[in-house]
Coordinates of C-alpha atoms in Angstrom, one line a residue:
X286 CA 13.8 -12.8 -15.9
X287 CA 10.8 -11.7 -19.6
X288 CA 12.4 -12.4 -22.8
X289 CA 10.5 -9.1 -23.3
X290 CA 12.4 -6.9 -20.9
X291 CA 14.8 -5.7 -23.2
X292 CA 14.4 -6.3 -27.8
X293 CA 16.3 -3.9 -29.1
X294 CA 13.7 -2.6 -31.9
X295 CA 12.2 -0.8 -29.1
X296 CA 14.3 1.2 -27.4
X297 CA 16.0 3.0 -30.2
X298 CA 12.1 3.3 -31.6
X299 CA 11.4 5.1 -27.9
X300 CA 14.7 7.5 -29.0
X301 CA 14.5 7.9 -32.5
X302 CA 11.2 8.4 -31.5
X303 CA 12.1 11.5 -29.1
X304 CA 10.2 9.8 -26.3
X305 CA 13.5 8.9 -24.1
X306 CA 16.5 10.1 -24.1
X307 CA 19.8 7.6 -23.4
X308 CA 20.0 8.9 -19.7
X309 CA 15.7 8.0 -18.9
X310 CA 15.6 5.1 -21.2
X311 CA 18.5 3.3 -19.4
X312 CA 17.2 4.6 -15.9
X313 CA 13.9 2.6 -17.4
X314 CA 16.3 -0.3 -18.5
X315 CA 18.1 -1.0 -15.1
X316 CA 15.0 -1.1 -13.2
X317 CA 13.2 -4.2 -14.9
X318 CA 16.5 -5.5 -14.7
X319 CA 16.2 -5.1 -11.0
X320 CA 12.7 -5.9 -10.7
X321 CA 13.0 -8.9 -12.8
X322 CA 10.3 -7.4 -15.8
X323 CA 9.5 -6.5 -18.8
X324 CA 10.3 -3.2 -20.3
X325 CA 6.9 -2.1 -21.5
X326 CA 6.4 -2.7 -17.3
X327 CA 8.6 -1.2 -16.5
X328 CA 8.2 2.0 -17.8
X329 CA 5.1 2.0 -17.2
X330 CA 4.9 1.7 -13.6
X331 CA 8.0 4.0 -12.8
X332 CA 5.5 6.9 -14.8
X333 CA 8.5 6.4 -17.7
X334 CA 5.8 6.3 -20.5
X335 CA 1.7 6.2 -20.5
X336 CA 0.5 2.2 -21.5
X337 CA -1.4 4.3 -23.9
X338 CA 1.6 5.9 -25.7
X339 CA 3.4 2.2 -26.9
X340 CA 0.7 0.9 -28.1
X341 CA 0.1 3.8 -30.0
X342 CA 3.9 4.4 -31.0
X343 CA 3.9 0.9 -32.1
X344 CA 0.5 0.1 -34.4
X345 CA 1.8 2.9 -36.0
X346 CA 5.5 1.5 -36.9
X347 CA 4.9 -1.6 -37.1
X348 CA 1.1 -2.1 -39.0
X349 CA 0.5 -5.4 -35.4
X350 CA -3.9 -5.2 -34.3
X351 CA -4.3 -3.1 -32.2
X352 CA -7.4 -4.1 -28.9
X353 CA -9.0 -3.1 -26.1
X354 CA -8.4 -5.7 -24.4
X355 CA -11.1 -3.7 -20.9
X356 CA -13.8 -5.3 -23.8
X357 CA -12.4 -8.5 -23.1
X358 CA -14.1 -11.1 -22.4
X359 CA -11.4 -12.5 -20.1
X360 CA -13.5 -15.7 -19.3
X361 CA -14.3 -16.8 -22.7
X362 CA -10.7 -17.8 -23.0
X363 CA -9.8 -21.9 -24.6
X364 CA -9.1 -23.8 -20.8
X365 CA -5.9 -25.3 -23.3
X366 CA -4.4 -22.5 -24.0
X367 CA -3.8 -21.0 -21.6
X368 CA -0.5 -22.3 -21.0
X369 CA 0.9 -21.0 -17.4
X370 CA 4.6 -21.6 -17.3
X371 CA 4.0 -19.2 -21.0
X372 CA 2.3 -16.9 -19.6
X373 CA 4.7 -15.6 -16.8
X374 CA 7.0 -16.2 -18.6
X375 CA 6.8 -13.8 -21.5
X376 CA 3.5 -11.8 -20.2
X377 CA 1.9 -13.0 -23.4
X378 CA -2.2 -13.5 -23.4
X379 CA -3.0 -16.1 -25.7
X380 CA -6.6 -15.1 -27.0
X381 CA -9.2 -17.0 -29.0
X382 CA -8.5 -19.7 -32.2
X383 CA -9.6 -18.7 -35.1
X384 CA -8.6 -21.9 -38.1
X385 CA -5.4 -23.4 -37.3
X386 CA -4.0 -19.1 -35.8
X387 CA -3.7 -18.7 -32.5
X388 CA -3.5 -15.5 -31.8
X389 CA -1.7 -14.0 -28.8
X390 CA -2.1 -10.2 -26.3
X391 CA 1.0 -8.2 -26.2
X392 CA 2.3 -4.8 -25.4
X393 CA 5.5 -6.0 -26.5
X394 CA 5.0 -7.0 -30.6
X395 CA 8.6 -7.3 -30.7
X396 CA 8.9 -10.0 -28.7
X397 CA 9.6 -12.7 -30.9
X398 CA 10.2 -15.2 -29.3
X399 CA 6.9 -15.8 -27.5
X400 CA 5.0 -16.1 -30.7
X401 CA 7.8 -18.7 -30.9
X402 CA 6.8 -21.0 -27.8
X403 CA 3.3 -20.4 -28.1
X404 CA 3.9 -21.2 -31.6
X405 CA 5.3 -24.1 -30.7
X406 CA 3.2 -25.7 -27.4
X407 CA -0.2 -24.7 -28.7
X408 CA 0.5 -26.6 -32.5
X409 CA -1.4 -23.7 -33.8
X410 CA 0.2 -20.6 -35.3
X411 CA 0.6 -17.9 -33.4
X412 CA -0.7 -14.4 -34.6
X413 CA 0.2 -11.0 -32.1
X414 CA -2.2 -8.8 -30.9
X415 CA -1.3 -5.6 -29.8
X416 CA -2.2 -4.2 -26.4
X417 CA -2.1 -1.9 -24.3
X418 CA 0.6 -2.9 -21.1
X419 CA -1.7 -1.8 -17.7
X420 CA -5.1 -3.1 -19.0
X421 CA -3.0 -6.2 -20.7
X422 CA -1.6 -6.6 -16.4
X423 CA -5.0 -6.7 -14.9
X424 CA -6.2 -9.2 -17.3
X425 CA -3.2 -11.1 -16.0
X426 CA -3.4 -10.9 -13.5
X427 CA -7.0 -12.2 -13.2
X428 CA -6.6 -15.3 -15.7
X429 CA -3.2 -16.1 -13.0
X430 CA -4.5 -16.1 -9.2
X431 CA -6.9 -18.4 -8.4
X432 CA -10.4 -17.3 -8.1
X433 CA -10.8 -16.4 -3.7
X434 CA -14.2 -16.5 -4.3
X435 CA -13.6 -20.7 -4.7
X436 CA -14.0 -20.5 -0.9
X437 CA -16.6 -20.6 -0.6
X438 CA -16.8 -16.4 0.5
X439 CA -20.3 -15.5 0.1
X440 CA -20.1 -14.1 3.8
X441 CA -18.7 -16.2 7.2
X442 CA -20.9 -17.0 8.8
X443 CA -21.0 -20.0 11.9
X444 CA -21.2 -23.3 9.8
X445 CA -18.0 -24.3 9.5
X446 CA -18.0 -25.0 12.9
X447 CA -21.3 -27.8 12.7
X448 CA -18.7 -31.0 12.8
X449 CA -17.1 -29.4 16.6
X450 CA -18.2 -31.0 19.9
X451 CA -19.1 -27.5 22.1
X452 CA -16.4 -28.4 25.4
X453 CA -17.8 -26.7 28.4
X454 CA -15.5 -22.6 29.2
X455 CA -13.5 -24.6 32.0
X456 CA -12.5 -27.3 29.7
X457 CA -11.5 -24.0 27.8
X458 CA -7.3 -24.5 28.4
X459 CA -7.1 -28.2 28.7
X460 CA -8.5 -28.5 24.9
X461 CA -6.5 -25.8 23.1
X462 CA -3.8 -28.1 21.5
X463 CA -7.1 -29.9 20.6
X464 CA -8.4 -27.5 18.2
X465 CA -4.4 -27.1 16.0
X466 CA -5.8 -30.1 14.2
X467 CA -10.3 -30.0 14.2
X468 CA -10.6 -29.9 10.6
X469 CA -13.9 -27.8 11.0
X470 CA -11.6 -25.1 12.7
X471 CA -9.1 -24.7 10.3
X472 CA -12.0 -23.8 7.1
X473 CA -13.0 -21.7 9.9
X474 CA -9.9 -19.9 10.6
X475 CA -9.3 -20.2 5.8
X476 CA -12.5 -18.9 5.1
X477 CA -11.8 -15.9 7.7
X478 CA -8.5 -14.9 5.7
X479 CA -9.3 -14.9 2.5
X480 CA -12.9 -13.3 2.6
X481 CA -11.0 -9.6 4.5
X482 CA -9.4 -9.8 1.7
X483 CA -11.5 -10.2 -0.7
X484 CA -13.4 -7.2 1.4
X485 CA -9.9 -5.1 1.3
X486 CA -9.5 -5.1 5.2
X487 CA -6.3 -3.8 6.2
X488 CA -6.2 -6.0 10.4
X489 CA -8.8 -8.2 11.6
X490 CA -9.7 -8.8 15.7
X491 CA -10.5 -11.7 16.9
X492 CA -12.1 -11.2 20.7
X493 CA -12.9 -13.2 23.3
X494 CA -15.2 -11.7 26.2
X495 CA -17.3 -13.9 28.6
X496 CA -20.5 -14.5 27.1
X497 CA -19.8 -14.0 23.0
X498 CA -16.7 -13.9 21.0
X499 CA -16.7 -11.8 17.6
X500 CA -13.9 -11.4 15.0
X501 CA -14.3 -7.4 13.1
X502 CA -13.0 -6.6 9.9
X503 CA -11.0 -3.0 9.9
X504 CA -12.4 -2.1 6.3
X505 CA -11.1 1.5 5.4
X506 CA -10.5 2.6 8.7
X507 CA -13.2 1.8 10.4
X508 CA -14.3 -1.6 12.3
X509 CA -16.6 -3.5 11.3
X510 CA -18.1 -6.9 13.3
X511 CA -18.6 -9.7 10.7
X512 CA -18.7 -12.7 12.6
X513 CA -20.3 -14.5 15.8
X514 CA -18.4 -17.8 17.1
X515 CA -18.8 -20.0 20.0
X516 CA -17.5 -18.5 22.9
X517 CA -16.1 -22.1 23.1
X518 CA -14.9 -22.4 20.9
X519 CA -12.5 -19.2 21.5
X520 CA -9.4 -21.6 23.0
X521 CA -9.4 -23.8 19.4
X522 CA -10.0 -20.6 17.9
X523 CA -6.8 -18.8 18.8
X524 CA -4.8 -22.0 19.0
X525 CA -4.6 -22.4 15.2
X526 CA -4.0 -19.4 15.0
X527 CA -1.3 -19.2 17.2
X528 CA -0.4 -23.1 14.9
X529 CA -0.3 -20.7 11.6
X530 CA 1.8 -18.2 13.5
X531 CA 4.5 -20.2 14.8
X532 CA 4.3 -19.3 18.4
X533 CA 3.5 -20.5 21.2
X534 CA 0.7 -22.6 21.8
X535 CA 1.0 -23.1 25.9
X536 CA 2.3 -19.4 26.4
X537 CA -1.2 -18.1 27.1
X538 CA 0.7 -14.8 30.3
X539 CA 2.5 -13.1 28.4
X540 CA 1.7 -11.1 25.0
X541 CA 3.8 -12.8 21.9
X542 CA 3.8 -11.9 18.0
X543 CA 4.0 -13.7 14.7
X544 CA 3.8 -13.6 10.8
X545 CA 1.3 -15.7 8.9
X546 CA 2.0 -16.4 4.9
X547 CA -0.9 -16.9 2.9
X548 CA 0.2 -18.1 -0.8
X549 CA -3.1 -17.5 -3.0
X550 CA -2.3 -17.7 -6.3
X551 CA 2.3 -19.1 -8.0
X552 CA 2.1 -14.7 -8.8
X553 CA 0.2 -13.7 -5.3
X554 CA 0.6 -14.0 -1.3
X555 CA 0.3 -11.8 1.6
X556 CA 1.6 -11.7 5.1
X557 CA -0.7 -11.0 9.0
X558 CA 1.1 -9.9 10.7
X559 CA -0.1 -11.3 14.6
X560 CA -0.7 -9.9 17.7
X561 CA -1.1 -12.2 20.2
X562 CA -3.1 -10.3 24.2
X563 CA -4.0 -12.4 27.0
X564 CA -7.2 -11.3 28.3
X565 CA -9.6 -11.4 31.0
X566 CA -12.1 -13.9 28.6
X567 CA -9.0 -15.8 26.6
X568 CA -6.2 -14.6 24.0
X569 CA -7.3 -11.5 22.7
X570 CA -6.1 -11.8 18.3
X571 CA -5.2 -8.9 16.3
X572 CA -3.8 -9.5 12.8
X573 CA -2.6 -7.1 10.8
X574 CA -2.8 -7.2 6.9
X575 CA 0.6 -6.8 5.0
X576 CA 0.1 -6.6 1.3
X577 CA 3.7 -5.7 -1.0
X578 CA 0.3 -4.2 -3.5
X579 CA 0.6 -1.6 -1.5
X580 CA 4.3 -0.3 -1.1
X581 CA 4.5 -0.5 -5.7
X582 CA 0.8 2.3 -5.6
X583 CA 4.0 5.2 -7.2
X584 CA 3.3 7.9 -6.1
X585 CA 0.7 9.5 -8.4
X586 CA -2.1 7.3 -6.3
X587 CA -2.0 8.2 -2.4
X588 CA -3.2 11.8 -3.2
X589 CA -1.0 13.9 -3.2
X590 CA -1.9 16.9 -5.3
X591 CA 0.9 18.2 -8.4
X592 CA 2.8 21.1 -5.5
X593 CA 2.9 18.7 -2.5
X594 CA 4.3 15.6 -5.1
X595 CA 6.0 17.9 -6.4
X596 CA 7.7 19.3 -3.0
X597 CA 8.3 15.6 -1.9
X598 CA 10.0 14.2 -4.9
X599 CA 12.2 17.1 -4.8
X600 CA 13.9 16.4 -1.3
X601 CA 13.8 12.8 -2.4
X602 CA 16.2 14.6 -5.0
X603 CA 18.3 16.1 -2.5
X604 CA 20.9 13.7 -2.1
X605 CA 21.0 14.9 1.6
X606 CA 18.5 16.2 5.3
X607 CA 15.5 14.1 6.3
X608 CA 12.1 13.4 5.6
X609 CA 9.0 13.2 8.4
X610 CA 6.1 11.7 7.9
X611 CA 4.0 12.3 10.3
X612 CA 0.6 11.7 11.5
X613 CA -1.6 9.0 14.0
X614 CA -1.0 5.1 13.4
X615 CA -2.9 4.0 10.5
X616 CA -2.8 7.2 9.0
X617 CA -0.4 6.0 6.0
X618 CA 3.1 6.8 7.3
X619 CA 4.4 3.5 5.7
X620 CA 2.8 3.9 2.9
X621 CA 4.0 7.2 1.5
X622 CA 8.2 5.9 2.6
X623 CA 7.4 2.6 1.2
X624 CA 7.3 4.7 -1.9
X625 CA 9.6 6.9 -1.8
X626 CA 11.9 4.0 -1.0
X627 CA 10.5 3.0 -4.5
X628 CA 11.4 6.5 -6.1
X629 CA 15.4 5.9 -3.8
X630 CA 16.0 2.3 -4.9
X631 CA 18.5 1.8 -7.3
X632 CA 22.1 0.4 -8.2
X633 CA 23.3 3.0 -7.4
X634 CA 22.0 3.8 -3.9
X635 CA 22.1 1.6 -0.8
X636 CA 20.0 1.7 1.4
X637 CA 19.0 0.4 5.1
X638 CA 15.6 0.8 7.2
X639 CA 15.1 -0.3 10.2
X640 CA 11.8 -1.2 11.4
X641 CA 9.9 -1.8 13.9
X642 CA 9.1 -4.4 12.5
X643 CA 9.6 -5.4 9.4
X644 CA 6.0 -5.1 7.4
X645 CA 7.4 -5.6 3.4
X646 CA 9.8 -6.9 2.5
X647 CA 11.5 -4.9 -0.4
X648 CA 14.2 -6.6 -2.9
X649 CA 17.2 -4.0 -3.4
X650 CA 16.5 -2.6 0.0
X651 CA 19.0 -3.7 3.5
X652 CA 15.6 -3.5 5.6
X653 CA 16.6 -4.5 10.0
X654 CA 14.5 -6.1 12.0
X655 CA 13.9 -3.8 15.7
X656 CA 14.9 -6.5 18.5
X657 CA 15.6 -4.0 21.7
X658 CA 15.3 -7.4 24.5
X659 CA 18.6 -8.2 22.4
X660 CA 19.9 -5.1 22.2
X661 CA 19.6 -4.6 18.4
X662 CA 17.7 -0.4 19.0
X663 CA 16.8 1.8 16.6
X664 CA 19.8 4.0 17.5
X665 CA 21.5 1.0 17.4
X666 CA 21.4 0.2 14.0
X667 CA 22.0 3.3 12.7
X668 CA 24.8 4.0 14.1
X669 CA 25.1 0.7 12.8
X670 CA 24.3 2.1 9.1
X671 CA 26.8 4.7 10.0
X672 CA 29.4 2.3 9.0
X673 CA 27.5 0.2 6.7
X674 CA 28.8 3.3 3.7
X675 CA 24.9 4.6 3.6
X676 CA 22.7 6.3 0.7
X677 CA 20.1 6.7 2.5
X678 CA 18.1 6.1 5.7
X679 CA 15.3 4.8 7.3
X680 CA 14.1 5.1 10.8
X681 CA 11.1 3.6 11.4
X682 CA 10.3 5.7 14.3
X683 CA 12.1 8.8 16.0
X684 CA 10.8 8.0 19.4
X685 CA 13.6 9.2 21.6
X686 CA 16.6 11.7 21.8
X687 CA 19.6 9.4 21.5
X688 CA 18.0 8.2 18.2
X689 CA 16.2 11.7 17.3
X690 CA 20.4 13.1 17.0
X691 CA 22.2 9.5 15.5
X692 CA 19.5 10.6 12.3
X693 CA 20.1 14.3 12.4
X694 CA 23.7 13.7 12.0
X695 CA 23.3 11.0 8.7
X696 CA 21.5 14.1 7.8
X697 CA 23.7 16.4 8.2
X698 CA 27.0 14.3 6.7
X699 CA 26.0 13.1 3.3
X700 CA 22.7 10.8 4.0
X701 CA 19.5 11.3 3.0
X702 CA 17.4 10.0 6.3
X703 CA 14.2 9.5 6.4
X704 CA 11.5 8.8 9.2
X705 CA 8.5 8.9 11.1
X706 CA 7.2 10.4 14.5
X707 CA 3.8 10.4 15.9
X708 CA 2.3 14.0 15.2
X709 CA -1.2 15.7 14.5
X710 CA 0.7 18.1 12.2
X711 CA 3.6 19.0 10.8
X712 CA 4.5 22.2 13.1
X713 CA 4.1 20.0 15.7
X714 CA 6.5 18.1 14.3
X715 CA 9.6 20.6 15.2
X716 CA 8.1 21.7 18.9
X717 CA 8.8 17.8 19.8
X718 CA 11.6 17.3 18.3
X719 CA 12.4 20.7 20.5
X720 CA 11.2 19.3 23.6
X721 CA 13.4 15.6 23.3
X722 CA 16.2 17.8 24.0
X723 CA 17.5 18.3 19.9
X724 CA 18.5 21.8 19.6
X725 CA 16.9 24.4 17.4
X726 CA 19.8 24.6 15.2
X727 CA 20.3 21.4 14.4
X728 CA 16.7 21.1 13.7
X729 CA 16.5 23.1 11.7
X730 CA 19.7 22.9 9.1
X731 CA 18.7 19.0 9.1
X732 CA 15.2 18.6 8.1
X733 CA 14.2 18.9 4.6
X734 CA 10.5 18.1 5.0
X735 CA 7.3 17.6 6.6
X736 CA 4.1 15.3 5.4
X737 CA 1.0 15.0 8.2
X738 CA -1.1 12.9 6.5
X739 CA -4.6 10.9 7.0
X740 CA -7.2 8.9 5.4
X741 CA -10.3 9.5 4.7
X742 CA -12.7 7.5 2.8
X743 CA -13.4 7.5 -1.3
X744 CA -16.4 8.2 -1.7
X745 CA -18.4 4.6 -3.9
X746 CA -18.5 6.4 -7.2
X747 CA -21.7 4.0 -8.4
X748 CA -23.9 5.8 -5.5
X749 CA -22.6 9.1 -3.9
X750 CA -25.3 11.6 -4.0
X751 CA -25.8 15.4 -4.2
X752 CA -25.2 17.2 -0.9
X753 CA -27.1 21.1 -1.3
X754 CA -24.9 22.9 1.0
X755 CA -26.0 26.0 1.9
X756 CA -23.2 29.1 0.9
X757 CA -22.7 30.5 5.2
X758 CA -23.0 27.3 6.3
X759 CA -19.7 25.7 4.0
X760 CA -18.0 29.0 4.3
X761 CA -18.2 27.7 8.4
X762 CA -16.5 24.6 6.9
X763 CA -13.9 25.9 6.2
X764 CA -14.7 26.6 2.2
X765 CA -12.7 30.2 0.8
X766 CA -15.7 33.1 -1.4
X767 CA -13.0 32.4 -4.5
X768 CA -14.2 28.4 -4.2
X769 CA -17.7 28.6 -3.7
X770 CA -17.6 31.7 -6.9
X771 CA -15.8 28.3 -8.8
X772 CA -18.5 26.5 -8.3
X773 CA -18.4 22.9 -7.2
X774 CA -20.7 19.4 -5.4
X775 CA -20.3 18.4 -2.4
X776 CA -21.2 14.6 -3.2
X777 CA -22.3 12.7 0.1
X778 CA -22.9 9.1 0.3
X779 CA -25.7 6.7 0.3
X780 CA -24.4 2.7 0.1
X781 CA -25.2 0.1 -2.6
X782 CA -23.9 -3.7 -3.9
X783 CA -20.6 -2.2 -4.4
X784 CA -19.7 -0.8 -0.9
X785 CA -19.6 -0.6 2.3
X786 CA -21.7 2.1 3.3
X787 CA -21.8 4.6 0.2
X788 CA -17.5 5.0 0.3
X789 CA -15.0 2.1 -1.3
X790 CA -11.4 2.6 -0.4
X791 CA -9.6 5.4 1.0
X792 CA -7.0 8.1 -0.4
X793 CA -4.9 10.1 1.4
X794 CA -5.7 14.3 2.9
X795 CA -1.9 15.7 2.7
X796 CA 0.3 18.6 4.7
X797 CA 3.1 19.1 3.2
X798 CA 5.5 22.2 5.7
X799 CA 9.3 23.3 3.3
X800 CA 11.7 24.2 5.5
X801 CA 12.7 27.4 4.6
X802 CA 14.6 30.2 6.0
X803 CA 11.8 31.7 7.6
X804 CA 10.5 28.8 9.9
X805 CA 14.2 28.4 10.3
X806 CA 13.5 31.6 11.9
X807 CA 11.2 31.3 14.2
X808 CA 12.7 27.6 15.7
X809 CA 15.9 28.8 16.5
X810 CA 13.3 31.6 18.2
X811 CA 11.6 29.2 19.6
X812 CA 8.7 29.8 18.3
X813 CA 5.9 27.7 18.4
X814 CA 4.0 24.9 16.8
X815 CA 2.1 28.1 15.7
X816 CA 3.9 30.4 15.3
X817 CA 5.2 27.7 12.9
X818 CA 2.2 27.1 11.1
X819 CA 1.5 30.4 10.2
X820 CA 5.0 31.0 8.7
X821 CA 4.2 28.0 6.9
X822 CA 1.0 28.9 5.4
X823 CA 1.7 32.0 4.4
X824 CA 3.9 31.1 2.4
X825 CA 0.9 29.2 0.3
X826 CA 0.8 25.9 2.8
X827 CA -2.6 23.7 2.4
X828 CA -3.4 22.2 6.1
X829 CA -5.3 18.6 6.3
X830 CA -7.7 21.0 6.2
X831 CA -7.9 22.7 3.9
X832 CA -6.8 19.7 2.2
X833 CA -8.7 18.0 2.9
X834 CA -11.7 19.9 2.2
X835 CA -9.7 19.6 -1.5
X836 CA -10.9 16.5 -2.3
X837 CA -14.2 17.0 -0.9
X838 CA -13.9 20.4 -4.4
X839 CA -12.7 17.7 -6.9
X840 CA -15.7 14.8 -4.9
X841 CA -13.0 12.3 -3.4
X842 CA -14.9 12.6 -0.5
X843 CA -17.7 13.8 2.0
X844 CA -17.5 17.0 4.4
X845 CA -18.8 15.0 7.5
X846 CA -15.7 12.1 5.8
X847 CA -13.3 15.1 6.1
X848 CA -15.0 16.5 9.9
X849 CA -14.0 12.5 11.1
X850 CA -9.8 13.1 10.1
X851 CA -9.2 16.7 10.2
X852 CA -9.7 18.9 13.6
X853 CA -12.8 21.3 13.1

């Protein structure tokens, strides 16, 4: 654990200045201990205090010079001072030397031991320079992580395959094992994987056809073709991927599932979930990139409006009940659930999850991988959880009546239950449970909150341009007269070197429905999803369309993108 983690000087300073009370500080210290981070890091990541507030307070109290690290050229740091072991240990960064003094960037000026160790290592007198924690984190990431671009990521081409003798189509299967160790194949696959990470892809598709073989990346929810290696190498490419995934390369008749862990640097690694599928012309392989940092996003970055975020946080704070997240595959349900689990993941709670598969590892959470063949189903795992003294239970998906009944029983007997369903809206989630056979009174008494969500592409802020739309067309699209009267600018994508077709990244669009007495009454009376949705809207709920249009007003996304992901 970094030595800056529990410095009493900072702790008493925050209390003395009235920025934190003792209970909040104790929570931050507990999180710092659990996550093995510095206290300042814990305070900023968990939103107890802003990085700017901490830096300004330390500047006033200790008089340490304050530097805007975002304006500092990290590449100018002399290589001989970059002691990675000390940098990782203390979360401090040597910046430059002047005379016999080495200046160290830190977000905690009370960390004297860090200065002493850097001083001993460099043989120079160490001086602290105060920087904001969030900017320091970005700088440390740049310094500590190996430069992926050094792996020749200027773009995927087939030149890496030049050393392979192309075999006849009839011999593909015989040569599959050989491809596992071909150096050009290894280089080519590594290049594709690292390029996918660099471009922010979520999935990779390796697809064999009769006369061609293509590789596609899913970037911001849209598939893009990125490479077309020779079709004769299909079996060798699949063999290499299966070897990396620890799958049976001799078995080509049935689907297989595996994982790859790719280490990018000392401090960061990426997991790939691998699925193979026998097709007419060979094995199609799809890889899902599982980046654990996505689970550390924080609720502020997911795209919830303020009232929606508060409703989610309020229900997470309840000791019992059920929170359901719904939407199609790839709509961000997992990240929403993991974000909630991160908020709940404290020393005082026992949290267990049943997932198929476990996508992201969370320290402090007991995660169970569902194995239907071995008899470990969602229902059997959930039944076991209830004998394990749980506080919080997450069920990856409610697929049948048995799982639904056990989950509802858990929610009614003092446990907080989080789960997902595949429905199109929050109101349809309730009717889906009714159709499964769950009695209405059980739904009304156990479900606290339902979140329906989609992911829309963000407009690139570097190239987005205004779009002129007549008022009558805005009304037809769903904007209200009051919104139009207040005035806003509608933007459309253009495209530049910084983005993909005018979009860069994605943002969540949410429909958050709290269970109320009126909605419970509609359910008990056997009302359908339209009646439930109507009641929820009367009580102020924004549906997915309304939330999407709000993102248009904010300039975050385009009307075309909202039309793509919501009903119109």
